[in-house]
PDB file of C-alpha atoms in Angstrom:
ATOM      1  CA  MET A 490       0.192   0.255   0.111  1.00  0.00           C
ATOM      2  CA  LYS A 491       2.821   3.014   1.232  1.00  0.00           C
ATOM      3  CA  HIS A 492       4.583   1.562  -2.502  1.00  0.00           C
ATOM      4  CA  LYS A 493       0.979   2.644  -4.250  1.00  0.00           C
ATOM      5  CA  LEU A 494       0.790   5.734  -2.075  1.00  0.00           C
ATOM      6  CA  LEU A 495       4.282   6.823  -3.202  1.00  0.00           C
ATOM      7  CA  LEU A 496       4.413   5.773  -6.733  1.00  0.00           C
ATOM      8  CA  TYR A 497       0.411   7.465  -7.207  1.00  0.00           C
ATOM      9  CA  PHE A 498       2.072  11.109  -5.337  1.00  0.00           C
ATOM     10  CA  VAL A 499       5.186  10.966  -7.975  1.00  0.00           C
ATOM     11  CA  VAL A 500       2.846  10.033 -10.747  1.00  0.00           C
ATOM     12  CA  VAL A 501       1.416  13.357  -9.281  1.00  0.00           C
ATOM     13  CA  ILE A 502       4.551  15.727  -8.877  1.00  0.00           C
ATOM     14  CA  PHE A 503       5.654  14.562 -11.730  1.00  0.00           C
ATOM     15  CA  SER A 504       2.827  15.493 -14.443  1.00  0.00           C
ATOM     16  CA  ALA A 505       2.672  18.461 -11.921  1.00  0.00           C
ATOM     17  CA  CYS A 506       5.792  20.067 -13.448  1.00  0.00           C
ATOM     18  CA  ILE A 507       5.445  18.706 -17.049  1.00  0.00           C
ATOM     19  CA  ALA A 508       2.429  20.598 -16.699  1.00  0.00           C
ATOM     20  CA  SER A 509       4.008  23.412 -15.220  1.00  0.00           C
ATOM     21  CA  GLN A 510       7.025  23.390 -18.129  1.00  0.00           C
ATOM     22  CA  ASP A 511       3.976  23.665 -20.625  1.00  0.00           C
ATOM     23  CA  GLY A 512       2.198  25.747 -19.076  1.00  0.00           C
ATOM     24  CA  LYS A 513       5.780  28.536 -19.004  1.00  0.00           C
ATOM     25  CA  GLU A 514       6.114  30.789 -21.902  1.00  0.00           C
ATOM     26  CA  VAL A 515       9.126  31.458 -24.079  1.00  0.00           C
ATOM     27  CA  PHE A 516      10.557  33.884 -26.809  1.00  0.00           C
ATOM     28  CA  LEU A 517       9.976  32.744 -30.508  1.00  0.00           C
ATOM     29  CA  PHE A 518      12.556  34.564 -33.231  1.00  0.00           C
ATOM     30  CA  THR A 519      11.407  34.589 -37.092  1.00  0.00           C
ATOM     31  CA  SER A 520      14.043  33.911 -38.995  1.00  0.00           C
ATOM     32  CA  PHE A 521      15.707  33.101 -42.520  1.00  0.00           C
ATOM     33  CA  HIS A 522      19.857  32.291 -44.143  1.00  0.00           C
ATOM     34  CA  GLU A 523      20.410  34.065 -46.896  1.00  0.00           C
ATOM     35  CA  PRO A 524      20.441  33.344 -49.944  1.00  0.00           C
ATOM     36  CA  ALA A 525      16.657  33.580 -48.667  1.00  0.00           C
ATOM     37  CA  ASP A 526      15.608  31.438 -50.814  1.00  0.00           C
ATOM     38  CA  GLU A 527      15.111  28.007 -48.035  1.00  0.00           C
ATOM     39  CA  GLY A 528      12.068  29.468 -46.173  1.00  0.00           C
ATOM     40  CA  LEU A 529      11.170  29.826 -42.230  1.00  0.00           C
ATOM     41  CA  ARG A 530      13.565  29.490 -39.734  1.00  0.00           C
ATOM     42  CA  PHE A 531      13.082  29.871 -35.837  1.00  0.00           C
ATOM     43  CA  LEU A 532      14.851  30.905 -33.075  1.00  0.00           C
ATOM     44  CA  TYR A 533      13.967  30.352 -29.535  1.00  0.00           C
ATOM     45  CA  SER A 534      15.177  31.293 -26.132  1.00  0.00           C
ATOM     46  CA  GLU A 535      13.530  31.397 -22.191  1.00  0.00           C
ATOM     47  CA  ASP A 536      15.281  34.401 -21.052  1.00  0.00           C
ATOM     48  CA  GLY A 537      15.569  37.075 -24.296  1.00  0.00           C
ATOM     49  CA  TYR A 538      19.174  36.378 -24.285  1.00  0.00           C
ATOM     50  CA  ASN A 539      20.021  32.797 -24.606  1.00  0.00           C
ATOM     51  CA  TRP A 540      19.200  31.936 -28.161  1.00  0.00           C
ATOM     52  CA  GLU A 541      19.373  28.181 -29.596  1.00  0.00           C
ATOM     53  CA  SER A 542      18.324  27.522 -33.601  1.00  0.00           C
ATOM     54  CA  ILE A 543      14.553  25.157 -34.123  1.00  0.00           C
ATOM     55  CA  ASP A 544      16.171  22.706 -36.433  1.00  0.00           C
ATOM     56  CA  GLY A 545      14.676  22.637 -39.784  1.00  0.00           C
ATOM     57  CA  VAL A 546      12.934  24.678 -42.315  1.00  0.00           C
ATOM     58  CA  TRP A 547       8.808  25.574 -42.025  1.00  0.00           C
ATOM     59  CA  LEU A 548       7.506  27.238 -44.686  1.00  0.00           C
ATOM     60  CA  LYS A 549       9.603  27.060 -48.566  1.00  0.00           C
ATOM     61  CA  PRO A 550       9.156  29.858 -50.717  1.00  0.00           C
ATOM     62  CA  SER A 551       6.588  30.248 -53.984  1.00  0.00           C
ATOM     63  CA  LEU A 552       5.431  33.337 -54.722  1.00  0.00           C
ATOM     64  CA  GLY A 553       6.617  36.160 -56.142  1.00  0.00           C
ATOM     65  CA  LYS A 554       9.759  37.299 -59.199  1.00  0.00           C
ATOM     66  CA  HIS A 555      11.812  35.869 -57.109  1.00  0.00           C
ATOM     67  CA  GLN A 556      10.874  33.407 -54.740  1.00  0.00           C
ATOM     68  CA  LEU A 557      12.222  33.991 -51.751  1.00  0.00           C
ATOM     69  CA  MET A 558      11.876  34.491 -47.800  1.00  0.00           C
ATOM     70  CA  ARG A 559      13.235  37.403 -46.251  1.00  0.00           C
ATOM     71  CA  ASP A 560      11.922  39.579 -43.580  1.00  0.00           C
ATOM     72  CA  PRO A 561       9.501  36.944 -42.240  1.00  0.00           C
ATOM     73  CA  SER A 562       7.038  39.334 -39.502  1.00  0.00           C
ATOM     74  CA  ILE A 563       4.598  36.660 -36.944  1.00  0.00           C
ATOM     75  CA  VAL A 564       1.948  37.840 -34.546  1.00  0.00           C
ATOM     76  CA  LYS A 565      -0.653  35.516 -32.622  1.00  0.00           C
ATOM     77  CA  GLY A 566      -4.571  36.739 -33.234  1.00  0.00           C
ATOM     78  CA  PRO A 567      -7.591  36.849 -30.732  1.00  0.00           C
ATOM     79  CA  ASP A 568      -7.958  33.597 -34.289  1.00  0.00           C
ATOM     80  CA  ASN A 569      -5.792  31.484 -32.302  1.00  0.00           C
ATOM     81  CA  LEU A 570      -3.641  31.433 -35.114  1.00  0.00           C
ATOM     82  CA  TYR A 571       0.158  32.274 -36.248  1.00  0.00           C
ATOM     83  CA  HIS A 572      -0.527  34.591 -39.413  1.00  0.00           C
ATOM     84  CA  LEU A 573       3.029  35.609 -40.936  1.00  0.00           C
ATOM     85  CA  VAL A 574       3.961  37.851 -43.859  1.00  0.00           C
ATOM     86  CA  TRP A 575       6.656  38.072 -45.797  1.00  0.00           C
ATOM     87  CA  THR A 576       9.353  40.059 -48.666  1.00  0.00           C
ATOM     88  CA  THR A 577       9.376  38.084 -51.714  1.00  0.00           C
ATOM     89  CA  SER A 578      10.982  39.449 -54.323  1.00  0.00           C
ATOM     90  CA  TRP A 579      14.151  41.890 -54.095  1.00  0.00           C
ATOM     91  CA  LYS A 580      12.476  44.324 -56.796  1.00  0.00           C
ATOM     92  CA  GLY A 581       9.634  43.325 -59.204  1.00  0.00           C
ATOM     93  CA  ASP A 582       6.422  42.801 -56.952  1.00  0.00           C
ATOM     94  CA  LEU A 583       3.839  44.587 -55.679  1.00  0.00           C
ATOM     95  CA  GLY A 584       3.223  42.688 -52.672  1.00  0.00           C
ATOM     96  CA  PHE A 585       4.088  40.433 -49.894  1.00  0.00           C
ATOM     97  CA  GLY A 586       3.930  37.075 -48.930  1.00  0.00           C
ATOM     98  CA  TYR A 587       1.364  35.276 -45.775  1.00  0.00           C
ATOM     99  CA  ALA A 588       0.426  32.431 -44.531  1.00  0.00           C
ATOM    100  CA  GLN A 589      -1.837  31.236 -41.275  1.00  0.00           C
ATOM    101  CA  SER A 590      -0.983  28.423 -39.126  1.00  0.00           C
ATOM    102  CA  GLU A 591      -2.626  26.523 -35.921  1.00  0.00           C
ATOM    103  CA  ASP A 592       0.957  25.302 -34.799  1.00  0.00           C
ATOM    104  CA  LEU A 593       3.236  26.814 -36.514  1.00  0.00           C
ATOM    105  CA  ILE A 594       4.525  23.645 -39.022  1.00  0.00           C
ATOM    106  CA  HIS A 595       0.951  23.272 -40.616  1.00  0.00           C
ATOM    107  CA  TRP A 596       0.737  25.934 -43.104  1.00  0.00           C
ATOM    108  CA  SER A 597      -1.838  27.189 -44.781  1.00  0.00           C
ATOM    109  CA  GLU A 598      -0.795  27.806 -48.459  1.00  0.00           C
ATOM    110  CA  PRO A 599       0.534  31.219 -49.418  1.00  0.00           C
ATOM    111  CA  LYS A 600      -0.946  34.255 -51.139  1.00  0.00           C
ATOM    112  CA  MET A 601       0.291  36.718 -52.382  1.00  0.00           C
ATOM    113  CA  ILE A 602      -1.310  39.803 -50.740  1.00  0.00           C
ATOM    114  CA  SER A 603      -1.203  43.040 -53.622  1.00  0.00           C
ATOM    115  CA  ALA A 604       0.393  46.109 -51.586  1.00  0.00           C
ATOM    116  CA  MET A 605       0.441  49.017 -54.094  1.00  0.00           C
ATOM    117  CA  GLN A 606      -0.786  49.509 -56.686  1.00  0.00           C
ATOM    118  CA  ASP A 607       1.349  52.099 -58.881  1.00  0.00           C
ATOM    119  CA  THR A 608       2.670  50.176 -61.234  1.00  0.00           C
ATOM    120  CA  THR A 609       6.663  52.036 -61.199  1.00  0.00           C
ATOM    121  CA  THR A 610       6.933  50.905 -57.214  1.00  0.00           C
ATOM    122  CA  VAL A 611      10.792  49.063 -57.859  1.00  0.00           C
ATOM    123  CA  ASN A 612       9.796  46.910 -54.583  1.00  0.00           C
ATOM    124  CA  VAL A 613       8.138  46.208 -50.715  1.00  0.00           C
ATOM    125  CA  TRP A 614       9.933  44.870 -48.127  1.00  0.00           C
ATOM    126  CA  ALA A 615      10.481  43.878 -44.789  1.00  0.00           C
ATOM    127  CA  PRO A 616       7.041  43.826 -44.196  1.00  0.00           C
ATOM    128  CA  GLU A 617       5.434  43.980 -40.421  1.00  0.00           C
ATOM    129  CA  ILE A 618       2.706  42.451 -38.953  1.00  0.00           C
ATOM    130  CA  PHE A 619       1.002  44.140 -35.580  1.00  0.00           C
ATOM    131  CA  TYR A 620      -2.365  42.996 -34.540  1.00  0.00           C
ATOM    132  CA  ASP A 621      -4.395  46.015 -33.572  1.00  0.00           C
ATOM    133  CA  ASP A 622      -6.642  45.445 -30.149  1.00  0.00           C
ATOM    134  CA  VAL A 623      -8.370  48.584 -29.854  1.00  0.00           C
ATOM    135  CA  ASP A 624      -9.558  47.975 -33.515  1.00  0.00           C
ATOM    136  CA  ASP A 625      -9.617  44.724 -33.406  1.00  0.00           C
ATOM    137  CA  GLN A 626      -7.838  44.588 -37.077  1.00  0.00           C
ATOM    138  CA  TYR A 627      -4.497  44.043 -38.331  1.00  0.00           C
ATOM    139  CA  ILE A 628      -1.800  46.770 -39.947  1.00  0.00           C
ATOM    140  CA  ILE A 629       0.947  45.419 -42.459  1.00  0.00           C
ATOM    141  CA  VAL A 630       3.478  47.951 -42.602  1.00  0.00           C
ATOM    142  CA  TRP A 631       6.324  48.076 -45.007  1.00  0.00           C
ATOM    143  CA  ALA A 632       8.068  49.751 -47.173  1.00  0.00           C
ATOM    144  CA  SER A 633       8.490  51.143 -51.055  1.00  0.00           C
ATOM    145  CA  CYS A 634      10.288  53.163 -53.164  1.00  0.00           C
ATOM    146  CA  VAL A 635       8.345  54.347 -56.286  1.00  0.00           C
ATOM    147  CA  PRO A 636      10.365  57.062 -57.989  1.00  0.00           C
ATOM    148  CA  GLY A 637      10.114  60.424 -58.207  1.00  0.00           C
ATOM    149  CA  LYS A 638       6.916  60.587 -56.247  1.00  0.00           C
ATOM    150  CA  PHE A 639       9.458  62.229 -52.481  1.00  0.00           C
ATOM    151  CA  GLU A 640      12.023  65.280 -52.849  1.00  0.00           C
ATOM    152  CA  ARG A 641      15.127  62.148 -54.132  1.00  0.00           C
ATOM    153  CA  GLY A 642      17.410  63.748 -51.413  1.00  0.00           C
ATOM    154  CA  ILE A 643      21.162  62.109 -51.518  1.00  0.00           C
ATOM    155  CA  GLU A 644      19.426  58.536 -52.660  1.00  0.00           C
ATOM    156  CA  ASP A 645      19.413  57.607 -55.791  1.00  0.00           C
ATOM    157  CA  GLU A 646      14.836  57.608 -57.181  1.00  0.00           C
ATOM    158  CA  ASP A 647      15.100  53.555 -57.027  1.00  0.00           C
ATOM    159  CA  ASN A 648      16.667  53.567 -53.758  1.00  0.00           C
ATOM    160  CA  ASN A 649      13.909  56.767 -51.946  1.00  0.00           C
ATOM    161  CA  HIS A 650      11.796  54.377 -49.328  1.00  0.00           C
ATOM    162  CA  ARG A 651       8.997  55.712 -47.289  1.00  0.00           C
ATOM    163  CA  LEU A 652       6.549  53.376 -45.370  1.00  0.00           C
ATOM    164  CA  TYR A 653       3.462  52.501 -46.087  1.00  0.00           C
ATOM    165  CA  TYR A 654       0.314  50.260 -44.712  1.00  0.00           C
ATOM    166  CA  LEU A 655      -2.612  48.652 -45.055  1.00  0.00           C
ATOM    167  CA  THR A 656      -5.486  47.037 -42.326  1.00  0.00           C
ATOM    168  CA  THR A 657      -7.568  43.632 -42.642  1.00  0.00           C
ATOM    169  CA  LYS A 658      -9.977  41.771 -39.984  1.00  0.00           C
ATOM    170  CA  ASP A 659      -9.702  38.496 -42.078  1.00  0.00           C
ATOM    171  CA  PHE A 660      -6.191  38.705 -44.301  1.00  0.00           C
ATOM    172  CA  GLU A 661      -9.581  38.229 -47.198  1.00  0.00           C
ATOM    173  CA  THR A 662     -10.481  41.504 -47.850  1.00  0.00           C
ATOM    174  CA  PHE A 663      -7.690  44.540 -47.286  1.00  0.00           C
ATOM    175  CA  SER A 664      -7.883  48.150 -46.645  1.00  0.00           C
ATOM    176  CA  GLU A 665      -6.265  50.549 -49.388  1.00  0.00           C
ATOM    177  CA  THR A 666      -3.490  50.950 -49.313  1.00  0.00           C
ATOM    178  CA  LYS A 667      -2.228  55.155 -47.169  1.00  0.00           C
ATOM    179  CA  LEU A 668       0.900  56.547 -46.585  1.00  0.00           C
ATOM    180  CA  PHE A 669       2.106  55.428 -43.416  1.00  0.00           C
ATOM    181  CA  LEU A 670       5.319  57.593 -43.045  1.00  0.00           C
ATOM    182  CA  ASP A 671       7.193  59.787 -44.816  1.00  0.00           C
ATOM    183  CA  PRO A 672      10.447  61.851 -42.576  1.00  0.00           C
ATOM    184  CA  GLY A 673      11.600  63.075 -45.165  1.00  0.00           C
ATOM    185  CA  PHE A 674      14.234  60.863 -45.791  1.00  0.00           C
ATOM    186  CA  SER A 675      14.462  57.244 -47.136  1.00  0.00           C
ATOM    187  CA  VAL A 676      13.123  55.218 -44.588  1.00  0.00           C
ATOM    188  CA  ILE A 677      12.607  51.423 -44.010  1.00  0.00           C
ATOM    189  CA  ASP A 678      11.961  48.210 -41.968  1.00  0.00           C
ATOM    190  CA  ALA A 679       9.330  49.916 -38.635  1.00  0.00           C
ATOM    191  CA  VAL A 680       8.221  47.939 -36.204  1.00  0.00           C
ATOM    192  CA  VAL A 681       4.905  49.454 -34.153  1.00  0.00           C
ATOM    193  CA  VAL A 682       5.054  48.759 -30.167  1.00  0.00           C
ATOM    194  CA  LYS A 683       2.261  49.515 -28.046  1.00  0.00           C
ATOM    195  CA  ARG A 684       3.685  50.420 -24.460  1.00  0.00           C
ATOM    196  CA  ALA A 685      -0.613  51.423 -23.707  1.00  0.00           C
ATOM    197  CA  GLU A 686      -3.767  53.255 -23.680  1.00  0.00           C
ATOM    198  CA  LYS A 687      -2.587  55.909 -26.542  1.00  0.00           C
ATOM    199  CA  ASP A 688       0.930  54.672 -26.466  1.00  0.00           C
ATOM    200  CA  TYR A 689       2.479  53.710 -29.638  1.00  0.00           C
ATOM    201  CA  VAL A 690       6.675  53.590 -30.666  1.00  0.00           C
ATOM    202  CA  LEU A 691       7.448  53.694 -33.788  1.00  0.00           C
ATOM    203  CA  VAL A 692      11.007  51.599 -34.077  1.00  0.00           C
ATOM    204  CA  LEU A 693      12.300  53.125 -38.005  1.00  0.00           C
ATOM    205  CA  LYS A 694      15.639  52.795 -40.407  1.00  0.00           C
ATOM    206  CA  ASP A 695      17.089  56.023 -41.729  1.00  0.00           C
ATOM    207  CA  ASN A 696      18.210  54.319 -44.568  1.00  0.00           C
ATOM    208  CA  THR A 697      19.413  56.925 -46.151  1.00  0.00           C
ATOM    209  CA  ARG A 698      23.541  57.138 -47.323  1.00  0.00           C
ATOM    210  CA  LEU A 699      24.956  58.902 -44.141  1.00  0.00           C
ATOM    211  CA  GLU A 700      23.022  57.371 -41.521  1.00  0.00           C
ATOM    212  CA  ARG A 701      21.935  53.917 -41.750  1.00  0.00           C
ATOM    213  CA  ASN A 702      21.190  53.756 -38.380  1.00  0.00           C
ATOM    214  CA  LEU A 703      17.903  52.816 -35.842  1.00  0.00           C
ATOM    215  CA  LYS A 704      15.354  56.022 -34.518  1.00  0.00           C
ATOM    216  CA  ILE A 705      12.933  56.033 -32.909  1.00  0.00           C
ATOM    217  CA  SER A 706       8.869  58.034 -33.369  1.00  0.00           C
ATOM    218  CA  PHE A 707       6.126  58.405 -30.719  1.00  0.00           C
ATOM    219  CA  ALA A 708       2.430  58.297 -31.048  1.00  0.00           C
ATOM    220  CA  GLU A 709      -0.782  57.918 -29.695  1.00  0.00           C
ATOM    221  CA  SER A 710      -2.715  55.346 -32.632  1.00  0.00           C
ATOM    222  CA  PRO A 711      -0.655  52.921 -34.259  1.00  0.00           C
ATOM    223  CA  VAL A 712      -1.152  54.273 -37.561  1.00  0.00           C
ATOM    224  CA  GLY A 713       0.533  57.659 -36.011  1.00  0.00           C
ATOM    225  CA  PRO A 714       0.607  60.349 -37.113  1.00  0.00           C
ATOM    226  CA  TYR A 715       3.716  60.320 -35.821  1.00  0.00           C
ATOM    227  CA  SER A 716       6.351  62.193 -34.013  1.00  0.00           C
ATOM    228  CA  GLU A 717       9.699  63.462 -35.637  1.00  0.00           C
ATOM    229  CA  PRO A 718      12.366  61.183 -35.727  1.00  0.00           C
ATOM    230  CA  SER A 719      15.038  60.541 -32.610  1.00  0.00           C
ATOM    231  CA  GLU A 720      18.630  61.128 -33.151  1.00  0.00           C
ATOM    232  CA  PRO A 721      20.051  57.059 -34.082  1.00  0.00           C
ATOM    233  CA  PHE A 722      20.441  55.526 -30.963  1.00  0.00           C
ATOM    234  CA  THR A 723      22.907  52.884 -32.563  1.00  0.00           C
ATOM    235  CA  GLU A 724      26.065  52.826 -34.762  1.00  0.00           C
ATOM    236  CA  LYS A 725      25.251  52.783 -38.687  1.00  0.00           C
ATOM    237  CA  PHE A 726      24.646  50.009 -40.999  1.00  0.00           C
ATOM    238  CA  VAL A 727      22.001  48.218 -39.311  1.00  0.00           C
ATOM    239  CA  GLU A 728      18.598  46.983 -40.269  1.00  0.00           C
ATOM    240  CA  GLY A 729      15.289  45.438 -39.214  1.00  0.00           C
ATOM    241  CA  PRO A 730      14.719  45.727 -35.612  1.00  0.00           C
ATOM    242  CA  THR A 731      12.336  43.895 -33.115  1.00  0.00           C
ATOM    243  CA  VAL A 732      11.293  44.532 -30.623  1.00  0.00           C
ATOM    244  CA  THR A 733      10.078  42.909 -27.309  1.00  0.00           C
ATOM    245  CA  LYS A 734       9.785  43.474 -23.518  1.00  0.00           C
ATOM    246  CA  ALA A 735      11.647  40.855 -20.324  1.00  0.00           C
ATOM    247  CA  GLY A 736      10.611  42.104 -17.574  1.00  0.00           C
ATOM    248  CA  GLU A 737      10.304  45.415 -17.143  1.00  0.00           C
ATOM    249  CA  GLU A 738      12.871  45.768 -19.649  1.00  0.00           C
ATOM    250  CA  TYR A 739      12.028  46.192 -23.513  1.00  0.00           C
ATOM    251  CA  LEU A 740      14.787  44.226 -25.927  1.00  0.00           C
ATOM    252  CA  VAL A 741      15.768  45.799 -29.201  1.00  0.00           C
ATOM    253  CA  TYR A 742      17.104  44.003 -31.457  1.00  0.00           C
ATOM    254  CA  PHE A 743      18.905  44.707 -35.321  1.00  0.00           C
ATOM    255  CA  ASP A 744      21.497  43.074 -37.633  1.00  0.00           C
ATOM    256  CA  MET A 745      24.356  44.279 -37.805  1.00  0.00           C
ATOM    257  CA  TYR A 746      24.971  43.478 -41.021  1.00  0.00           C
ATOM    258  CA  ARG A 747      28.317  44.451 -42.199  1.00  0.00           C
ATOM    259  CA  LYS A 748      29.846  42.853 -38.676  1.00  0.00           C
ATOM    260  CA  LYS A 749      27.078  39.763 -39.322  1.00  0.00           C
ATOM    261  CA  LYS A 750      26.086  39.336 -36.436  1.00  0.00           C
ATOM    262  CA  TYR A 751      23.094  40.781 -34.169  1.00  0.00           C
ATOM    263  CA  GLY A 752      22.982  43.176 -31.505  1.00  0.00           C
ATOM    264  CA  ALA A 753      20.858  44.069 -29.189  1.00  0.00           C
ATOM    265  CA  MET A 754      19.466  47.305 -27.215  1.00  0.00           C
ATOM    266  CA  LYS A 755      17.514  47.156 -23.434  1.00  0.00           C
ATOM    267  CA  THR A 756      15.766  50.609 -22.580  1.00  0.00           C
ATOM    268  CA  THR A 757      12.726  51.146 -20.309  1.00  0.00           C
ATOM    269  CA  ASP A 758      11.243  54.212 -21.801  1.00  0.00           C
ATOM    270  CA  PHE A 759      12.842  54.710 -25.759  1.00  0.00           C
ATOM    271  CA  ILE A 760      14.977  57.469 -24.786  1.00  0.00           C
ATOM    272  CA  HIS A 761      17.730  56.188 -22.576  1.00  0.00           C
ATOM    273  CA  PHE A 762      19.240  52.806 -24.132  1.00  0.00           C
ATOM    274  CA  GLU A 763      21.411  50.415 -22.894  1.00  0.00           C
ATOM    275  CA  ASP A 764      24.684  48.267 -25.386  1.00  0.00           C
ATOM    276  CA  VAL A 765      23.323  44.501 -24.308  1.00  0.00           C
ATOM    277  CA  THR A 766      24.855  43.486 -27.219  1.00  0.00           C
ATOM    278  CA  ASP A 767      27.954  41.416 -25.959  1.00  0.00           C
ATOM    279  CA  LYS A 768      25.471  39.622 -22.850  1.00  0.00           C
ATOM    280  CA  MET A 769      23.461  38.937 -26.334  1.00  0.00           C
ATOM    281  CA  HIS A 770      24.380  34.466 -27.709  1.00  0.00           C
ATOM    282  CA  ILE A 771      22.204  34.053 -31.395  1.00  0.00           C
ATOM    283  CA  PRO A 772      23.477  32.025 -33.757  1.00  0.00           C
ATOM    284  CA  ASN A 773      25.200  32.955 -36.727  1.00  0.00           C
ATOM    285  CA  GLY A 774      23.119  32.548 -40.224  1.00  0.00           C
ATOM    286  CA  HIS A 775      20.617  33.992 -38.535  1.00  0.00           C
ATOM    287  CA  LYS A 776      18.998  37.420 -40.681  1.00  0.00           C
ATOM    288  CA  HIS A 777      15.720  39.344 -39.005  1.00  0.00           C
ATOM    289  CA  GLY A 778      12.786  38.754 -38.403  1.00  0.00           C
ATOM    290  CA  THR A 779      10.391  38.905 -35.636  1.00  0.00           C
ATOM    291  CA  ILE A 780       9.788  38.066 -32.066  1.00  0.00           C
ATOM    292  CA  ILE A 781       6.767  36.882 -30.092  1.00  0.00           C
ATOM    293  CA  LYS A 782       6.404  34.717 -26.964  1.00  0.00           C
ATOM    294  CA  VAL A 783       4.323  30.903 -26.600  1.00  0.00           C
ATOM    295  CA  PRO A 784       4.034  28.698 -24.025  1.00  0.00           C
ATOM    296  CA  LEU A 785       7.453  26.400 -24.616  1.00  0.00           C
ATOM    297  CA  SER A 786       4.601  22.967 -25.189  1.00  0.00           C
ATOM    298  CA  VAL A 787       5.232  24.727 -28.905  1.00  0.00           C
ATOM    299  CA  VAL A 788       8.244  24.353 -28.878  1.00  0.00           C
ATOM    300  CA  ASN A 789       8.712  21.128 -27.949  1.00  0.00           C
ATOM    301  CA  LYS A 790       6.463  20.323 -30.190  1.00  0.00           C
ATOM    302  CA  LEU A 791       8.839  22.197 -32.670  1.00  0.00           C
ATOM    303  CA  LYS A 792      11.979  20.748 -31.600  1.00  0.00           C
ATOM    304  CA  SER A 793      10.534  17.261 -31.355  1.00  0.00           C
TER     305      SER A 793
END
C-alpha cells in the first residue's frame, strides 16, 4: 500500500511539473538564412538573451518574381492563429507573402497580398504585422520606393523609400493602401510597439547613406501621426529591428549586417538605451524576423 501511495505521488508531482513547464512562455524568433531561398526558420529563448536554433525549415518560399522568404514577421491573433507575412523578392513584386498556421508546423497555402497599385513601384520590403487590439484589426507596414514621388535627397530614385500600410480583419478583404510615414528621408524596417493606451512607439531605420541606423518616433495611435524621429540610438549599418519585453525592460534587436552579427539595446523608455550586444548569444546565420511569446509546449513540438 505504501509503495502504491508513493508511486501515486511521484506520478502526480511529475505530471504537475510537466504541466508547469508546458504552461511556461518562451520567446520565439522568426528567421531566415541567406540567400533567403530555403524558407522559414525559428530560434527560441527562455530569457531573451540566450537563443537556440530549432532545426528545420517550416515554410518554403513559392511566391513572387524571386521566390524568396525574407523578413518573416509573425503575430498571434485573437483567433488563435499565427499570421505570417514576408518579403518575396528584392524587386519587381507589388505585394508580400502571407500564410497562417495553428501550430507553426502546418501552414496554409501561401498567397500574395497586393500592396502597391502604382506599377512603377520598385519593391515591397519587410512587411511588419501588428495586431491592433483597439480596432480589432491587423496592420501591415512595409517600405516601398516609387520613383519621383518624394523629394530625392541624396538617394537614387530607386532607393528613396517611404513607409506604407494597409489593414485587414480576416486576410480576405483589405483596406486601401495608405502612406504610413514620410519623415523627409528614405526610411525602411518599421516596427510598431504598444506600451499602453494611446502610447505607441515606432522603431525605424533611417536608410540614407549618411545614417543607416535606427531611430524612434512616438504616437497616440498605431497608424500615427508619429513624432519627428529621434537621434539615432545605434551605430551605423544596422537594420531589421524587432522588439520584445523581458520583465520591465524592452529589448531592441537589430542585424549588424556588415559585422555579420546581431546587436541589441535595452531600454525602459525608448529614450535612454544600454548596449547589451555582448550579453546576447544568437546563432550565426540568423537574419532578421520578429519575436513573439509562445507556450513552451509549442517549442517542444517544433523540436520534436
